[in-house]
Each structure stands twice: as C-alpha cells, then as structure tokens.
XYZ file of C-alpha atoms in Angstrom:
307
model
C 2.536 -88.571 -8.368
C 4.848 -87.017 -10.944
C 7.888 -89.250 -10.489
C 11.158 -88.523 -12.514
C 13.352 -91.927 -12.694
C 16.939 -90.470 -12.601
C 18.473 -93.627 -14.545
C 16.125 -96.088 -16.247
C 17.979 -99.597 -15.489
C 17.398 -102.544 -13.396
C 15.822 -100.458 -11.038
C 14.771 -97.418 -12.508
C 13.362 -99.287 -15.791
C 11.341 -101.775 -12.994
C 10.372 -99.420 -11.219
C 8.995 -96.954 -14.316
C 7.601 -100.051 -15.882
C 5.157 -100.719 -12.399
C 4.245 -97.292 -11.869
C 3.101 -96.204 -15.484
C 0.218 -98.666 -15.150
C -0.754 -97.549 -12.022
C -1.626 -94.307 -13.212
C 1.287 -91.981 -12.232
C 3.207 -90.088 -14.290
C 6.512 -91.297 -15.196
C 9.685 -89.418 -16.874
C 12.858 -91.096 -17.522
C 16.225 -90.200 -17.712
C 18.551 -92.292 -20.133
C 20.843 -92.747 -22.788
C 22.463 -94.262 -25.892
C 20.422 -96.917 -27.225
C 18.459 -97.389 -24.389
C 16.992 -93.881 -24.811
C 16.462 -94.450 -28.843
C 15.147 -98.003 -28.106
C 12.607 -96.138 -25.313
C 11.569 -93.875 -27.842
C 10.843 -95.934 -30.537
C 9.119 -98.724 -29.368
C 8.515 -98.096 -25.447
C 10.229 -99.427 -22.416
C 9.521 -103.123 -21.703
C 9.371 -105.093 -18.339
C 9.919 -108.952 -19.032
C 9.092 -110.642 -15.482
C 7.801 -114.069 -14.849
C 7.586 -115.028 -18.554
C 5.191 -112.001 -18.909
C 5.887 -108.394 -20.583
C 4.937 -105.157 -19.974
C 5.959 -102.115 -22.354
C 5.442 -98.581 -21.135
C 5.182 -95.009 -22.611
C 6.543 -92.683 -20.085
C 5.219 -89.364 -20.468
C 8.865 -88.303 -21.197
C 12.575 -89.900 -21.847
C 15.421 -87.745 -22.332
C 19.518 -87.619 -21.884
C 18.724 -84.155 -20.776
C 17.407 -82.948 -17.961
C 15.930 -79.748 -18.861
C 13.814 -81.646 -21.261
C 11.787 -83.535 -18.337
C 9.337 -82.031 -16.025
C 8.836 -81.103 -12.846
C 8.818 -84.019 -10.080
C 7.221 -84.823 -7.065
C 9.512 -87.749 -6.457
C 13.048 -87.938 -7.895
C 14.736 -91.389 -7.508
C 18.090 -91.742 -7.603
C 18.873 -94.967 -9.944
C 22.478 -95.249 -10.798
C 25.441 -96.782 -10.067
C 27.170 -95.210 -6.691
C 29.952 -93.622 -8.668
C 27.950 -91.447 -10.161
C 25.911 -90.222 -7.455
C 27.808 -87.082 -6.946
C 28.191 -85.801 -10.684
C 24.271 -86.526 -10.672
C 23.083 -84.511 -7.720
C 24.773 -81.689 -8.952
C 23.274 -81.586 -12.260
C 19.684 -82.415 -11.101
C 19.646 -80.028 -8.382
C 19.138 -76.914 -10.163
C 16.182 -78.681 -11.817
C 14.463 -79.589 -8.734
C 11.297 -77.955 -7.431
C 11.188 -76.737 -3.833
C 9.481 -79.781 -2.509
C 10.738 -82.216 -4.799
C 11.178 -85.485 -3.042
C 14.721 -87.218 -3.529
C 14.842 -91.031 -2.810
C 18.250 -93.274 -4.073
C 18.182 -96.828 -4.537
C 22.304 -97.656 -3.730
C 24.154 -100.800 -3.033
C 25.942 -98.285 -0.431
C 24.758 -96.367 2.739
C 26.110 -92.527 2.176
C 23.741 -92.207 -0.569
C 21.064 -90.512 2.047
C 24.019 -88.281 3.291
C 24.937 -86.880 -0.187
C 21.278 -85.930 -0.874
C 21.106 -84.674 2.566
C 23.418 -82.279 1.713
C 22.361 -80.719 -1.046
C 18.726 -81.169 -0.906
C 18.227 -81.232 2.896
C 16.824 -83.497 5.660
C 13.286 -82.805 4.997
C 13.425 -83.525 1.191
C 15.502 -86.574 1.601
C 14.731 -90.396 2.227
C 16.299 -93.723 2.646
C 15.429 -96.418 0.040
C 16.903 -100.358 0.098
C 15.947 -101.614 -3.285
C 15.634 -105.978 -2.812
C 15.537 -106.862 -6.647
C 18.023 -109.044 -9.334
C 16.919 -106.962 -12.310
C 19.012 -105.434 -15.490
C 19.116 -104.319 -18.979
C 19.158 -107.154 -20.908
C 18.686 -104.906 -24.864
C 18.411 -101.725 -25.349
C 14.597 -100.387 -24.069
C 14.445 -104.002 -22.358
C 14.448 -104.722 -18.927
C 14.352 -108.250 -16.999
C 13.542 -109.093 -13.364
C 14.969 -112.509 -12.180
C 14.562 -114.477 -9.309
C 10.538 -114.147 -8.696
C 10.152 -111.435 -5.528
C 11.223 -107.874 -5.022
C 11.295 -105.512 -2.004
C 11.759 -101.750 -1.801
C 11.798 -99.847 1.840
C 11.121 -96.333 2.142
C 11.359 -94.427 4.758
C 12.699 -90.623 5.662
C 16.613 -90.066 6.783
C 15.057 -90.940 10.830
C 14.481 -94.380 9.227
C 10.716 -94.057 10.267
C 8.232 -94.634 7.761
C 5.314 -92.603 9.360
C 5.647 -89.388 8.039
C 3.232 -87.716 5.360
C 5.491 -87.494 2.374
C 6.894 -91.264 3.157
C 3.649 -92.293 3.776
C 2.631 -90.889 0.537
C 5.692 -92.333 -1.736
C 4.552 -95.940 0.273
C 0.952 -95.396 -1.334
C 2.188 -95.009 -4.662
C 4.551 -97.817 -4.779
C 1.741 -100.368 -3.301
C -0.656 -98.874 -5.636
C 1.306 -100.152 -8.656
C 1.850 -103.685 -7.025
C 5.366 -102.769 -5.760
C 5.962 -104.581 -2.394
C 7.051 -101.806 0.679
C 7.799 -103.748 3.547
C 6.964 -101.969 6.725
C 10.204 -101.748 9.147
C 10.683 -99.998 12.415
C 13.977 -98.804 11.673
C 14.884 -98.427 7.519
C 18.529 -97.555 8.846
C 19.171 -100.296 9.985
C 17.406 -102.306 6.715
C 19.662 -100.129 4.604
C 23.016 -101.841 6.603
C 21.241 -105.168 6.943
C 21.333 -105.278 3.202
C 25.161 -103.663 2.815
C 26.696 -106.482 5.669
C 26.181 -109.016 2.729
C 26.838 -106.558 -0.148
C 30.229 -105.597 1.177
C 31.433 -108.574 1.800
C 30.008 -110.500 -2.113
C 31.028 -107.101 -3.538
C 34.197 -107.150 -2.060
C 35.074 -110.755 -2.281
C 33.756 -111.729 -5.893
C 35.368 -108.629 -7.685
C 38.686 -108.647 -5.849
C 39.833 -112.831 -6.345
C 37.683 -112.446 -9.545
C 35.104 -114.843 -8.828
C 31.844 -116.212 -7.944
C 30.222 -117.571 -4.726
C 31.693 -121.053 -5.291
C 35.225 -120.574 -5.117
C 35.003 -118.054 -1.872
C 33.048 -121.783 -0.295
C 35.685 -123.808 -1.549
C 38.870 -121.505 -0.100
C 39.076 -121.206 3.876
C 41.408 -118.599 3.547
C 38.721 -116.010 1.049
C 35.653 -117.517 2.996
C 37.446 -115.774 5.990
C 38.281 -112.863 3.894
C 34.364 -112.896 3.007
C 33.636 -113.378 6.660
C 36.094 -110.696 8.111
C 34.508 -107.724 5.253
C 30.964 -108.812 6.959
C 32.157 -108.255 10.483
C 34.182 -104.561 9.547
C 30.015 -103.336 7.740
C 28.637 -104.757 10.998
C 31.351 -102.765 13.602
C 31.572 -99.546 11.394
C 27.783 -99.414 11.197
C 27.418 -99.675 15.387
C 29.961 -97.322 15.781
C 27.901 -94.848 13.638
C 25.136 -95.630 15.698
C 22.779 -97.377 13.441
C 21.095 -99.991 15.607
C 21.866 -103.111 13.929
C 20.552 -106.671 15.805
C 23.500 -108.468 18.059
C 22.977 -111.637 15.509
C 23.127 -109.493 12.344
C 26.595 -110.732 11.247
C 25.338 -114.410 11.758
C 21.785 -113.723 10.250
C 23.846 -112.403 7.122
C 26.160 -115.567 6.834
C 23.593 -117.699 6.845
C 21.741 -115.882 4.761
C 24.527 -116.171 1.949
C 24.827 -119.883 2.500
C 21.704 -120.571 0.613
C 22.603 -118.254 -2.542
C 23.774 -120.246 -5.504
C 26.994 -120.846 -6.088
C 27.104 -119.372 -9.324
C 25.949 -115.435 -8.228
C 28.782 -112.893 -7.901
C 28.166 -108.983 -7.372
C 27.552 -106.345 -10.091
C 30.571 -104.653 -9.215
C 32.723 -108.171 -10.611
C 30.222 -107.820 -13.378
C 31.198 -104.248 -14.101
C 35.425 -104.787 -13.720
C 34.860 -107.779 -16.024
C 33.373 -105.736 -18.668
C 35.744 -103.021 -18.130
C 32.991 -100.778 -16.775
C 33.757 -97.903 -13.332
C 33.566 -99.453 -10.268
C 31.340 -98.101 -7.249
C 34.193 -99.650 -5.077
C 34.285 -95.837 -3.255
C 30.701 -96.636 -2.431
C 31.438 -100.245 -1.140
C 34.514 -101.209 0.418
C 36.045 -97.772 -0.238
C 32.966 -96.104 2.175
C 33.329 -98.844 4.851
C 37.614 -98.452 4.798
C 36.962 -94.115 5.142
C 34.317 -94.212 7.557
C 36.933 -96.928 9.775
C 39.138 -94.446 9.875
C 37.157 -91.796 10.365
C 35.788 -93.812 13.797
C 38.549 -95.387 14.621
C 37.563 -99.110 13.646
C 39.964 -101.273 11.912
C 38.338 -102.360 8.602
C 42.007 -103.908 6.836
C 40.159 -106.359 4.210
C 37.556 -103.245 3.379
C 40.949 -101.311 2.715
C 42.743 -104.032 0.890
C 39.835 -104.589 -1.109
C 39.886 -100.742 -2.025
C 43.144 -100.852 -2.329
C 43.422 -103.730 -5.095
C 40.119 -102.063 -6.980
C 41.497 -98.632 -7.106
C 42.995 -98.580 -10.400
C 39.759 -99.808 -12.160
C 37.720 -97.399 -10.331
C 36.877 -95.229 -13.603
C 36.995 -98.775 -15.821
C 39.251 -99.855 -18.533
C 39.522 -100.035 -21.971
C-alpha cells in the first residue's frame, strides 16, 4: 500500500518504521528537526535494545510535496485534528483511506464528516512510544496493539481487511475484535480518568493511590466515559468500569498521561478531546459528567500551552 503517515511521532514514526521493511511505501509528514534529522540520516526505531532506521520514500512539512495515498493515518495530538483534516483533504484521492490513532473517541466522527462513512475507520493504537531526538523514535514497555476496523466497528470489510493485511505483514499486531467501538471506549474509560486525574492535581499514579478523596475523583471520571459511552449506544460490557480499575491497579506508580506531560512542558492540551469531549457529549445526552467538567474546566486556560 501507499500509506501517508500524517505526523511521524510515537505512533506515526512506529508505525512508518514497521511498514517500510515490509515493503510498502511510506511518506511522512513532519517538522522542525525531526523533519531535518529524517532527511539527513533516516528515521530510526529503537525497540527492545534493537534499531531500525528507515528511508521513507518521502518526508515533508508540506503536503503538496507527498504523494498520493491509499491509507492516510491520522497521527497527532487531538487538538489538532481539525486544523489537519482540513488541510489534507484537498490532497486526498477519491478512495483514499483515512484511519486516526486518538487518545479520544470523536476522532472517527470528524473524518466522517469530511471524508465520509465509507472512507473512514476506527483505529485504537495500544503502544508507550515517543520522540526521544530529533529523527529518533523509542517504543517502551515490550508489546503493542493496533485495532482496525470501519466506523460499524466490524473488521470484515475489504478495505479493513486489506489495511489488517498490511499491518500483520510488517509484524504489527491487529487484534481481531467483534466490536472496535467498543475497543475504542474500552481504551478511553482508563484514559479519561489518568488523563484527567494526573494533569489536573499535577501528578502521577502514586499520589491519586495514596489520596481517597482523587482516587474517587479518578474513579468517578471512569464511571462518567462508561455512562456517556452507553448512552451513545456503544455496547460496552456491564463489568467494563471494574475491568478498567483493575486494570490500572497493576500500572506503576510512577506513569502519568501525556496530556500532564504536555501542560508540564508548556505544550496545548487535547483536554477538548478528553475530558472536554466526555463533559459536551454529557450534556448533549443528558448525563451528569461534573469531574469530566471540572477537569475541563481547571485545564481550559492551558488548552493552547504556555510560554
């Protein structure tokens, strides 16, 4: 396939990095010293003490300097989603694929909108990877998942089917799930809720364990994902709020989420992705979600980062 990496970080740089190799033909979209690093010497994958360094067949900051794609996947942060639809879409072919990799859920819905149904698909990236020097990126932590699937969340269509084969081809693990809906809010229960807790009280997993009062903050942003998700209809498993807790119990105590990462560093927040999705769609439903809104609420004026 001709795949077009629409950001080349954690995920898009991991992702470019497995399916060079594999024989498909991989552009990249990046910047600053990234994109001069790329250039000059290649983009390389460190993963379990081995590296891997790529020449994409093209890496630009400009759009109209990469070619035509098959598959366009969406790889940056969810604040930017919006300003990057717009400029890709008069670039993309009429069958061009479009697949994001969010911590959020409206991703597919944005893309739906401007690409259409048919063109669009879910993806749930499973992977603690980053840029860690310019033209470098690291995966951490040993195993990685991405599910695929189109915006039914089935996974047994051609063109899914198809996108599968090339990931598994390049030694990417797909896991195969019934419903990839309900994967994709699986995944943003937890993600809320660390997202939310860890950037708001401005810490990491072992404070939130050692405070009743923000492990029940931590617990309460879980439960609003869960009940905003089955009011939207997405078919979520009656123990999925208990599956997720314990599920977090066994991270280490030192993890926090990208988004206290990002307001530490004075970087935008994806906060209208995160919390600030889950507190909109409450209202727009009718479910009370108050710590998704207070968690908005206290993020807000970081949204666009700080100097």
């Amino acid at each position: 396939m001709n795949i077009l990496m629409l950001g080349a970080g954690g995920i898009g740089g991991f992702l470019a990095a497995k399916l060079a190799p594999a024989g498909h033909s991989v552009s990249l979209l990046a910047r600053g010293a990234h994109l001069a690093a790329i250039r000059e010497a290649g983009l390389k994958l460190v993963m379990d003490g081995t590296e891997t360094v790529i020449r994409p067949d093209a890496v630009s900051d400009r759009l109209e300097d990469l070619p035509p794609a098959d598959l366009a996947v969406f790889a940056v942060k969810g604040q930017d989603m919006e300003a990057m639809i717009a400029a890709y879409l008069p670039h993309a072919g009429p069958k061009t694929l479009v697949l994001p990799f969010q911590n959020g859920v409206d991703a597919p819905d944005l893309l739906a909108a401007a690409f259409g149904d048919a063109r669009t698909l879910i993806g749930v990236a499973r992977i603690f990877s980053n840029i860690t020097a310019p033209g470098v990126v690291t995966q951490y932590g040993g195993g990685s998942a991405f599910t695929i699937g189109d915006r039914q969340g089935s996974q047994t269509s051609p063109e899914v089917a198809k996108v599968i084969e090339a990931f598994r081809s390049a030694g990417i693990t797909v896991p195969e799930r019934a419903d990839v809906t309900v994967d994709l809010w699986q995944k943003f229960l937890l993600f809320n809720a660390v997202s939310g807790t860890t950037a708001a009280a401005r810490c990491r997993f072992r404070e939130i364990r050692a405070n009743p009062e923000l492990m029940e903050f931590f617990r309460g942003l879980v439960r609003e994902a869960d009940a905003v998700g089955r009011a939207r209809g997405v078919d979520l498993p009656a123990d999925a709020v208990e599956k997720t807790l314990q599920f977090w119990s066994r991270l280490p105590d030192e993890a926090r989420a990208s988004t206290a990462h990002d307001l530490e560093l004075g970087k935008p927040l994806e906060v209208d992705r995160i919390c600030g999705a889950v507190s909109r769609m409450g209202r727009e439903l009718g479910v009370p979600t108050p710590n998704s809104a207070a968690v908005a609420a206290v993020l807000a004026p970081y949204r666009a980062g700080t100097a």
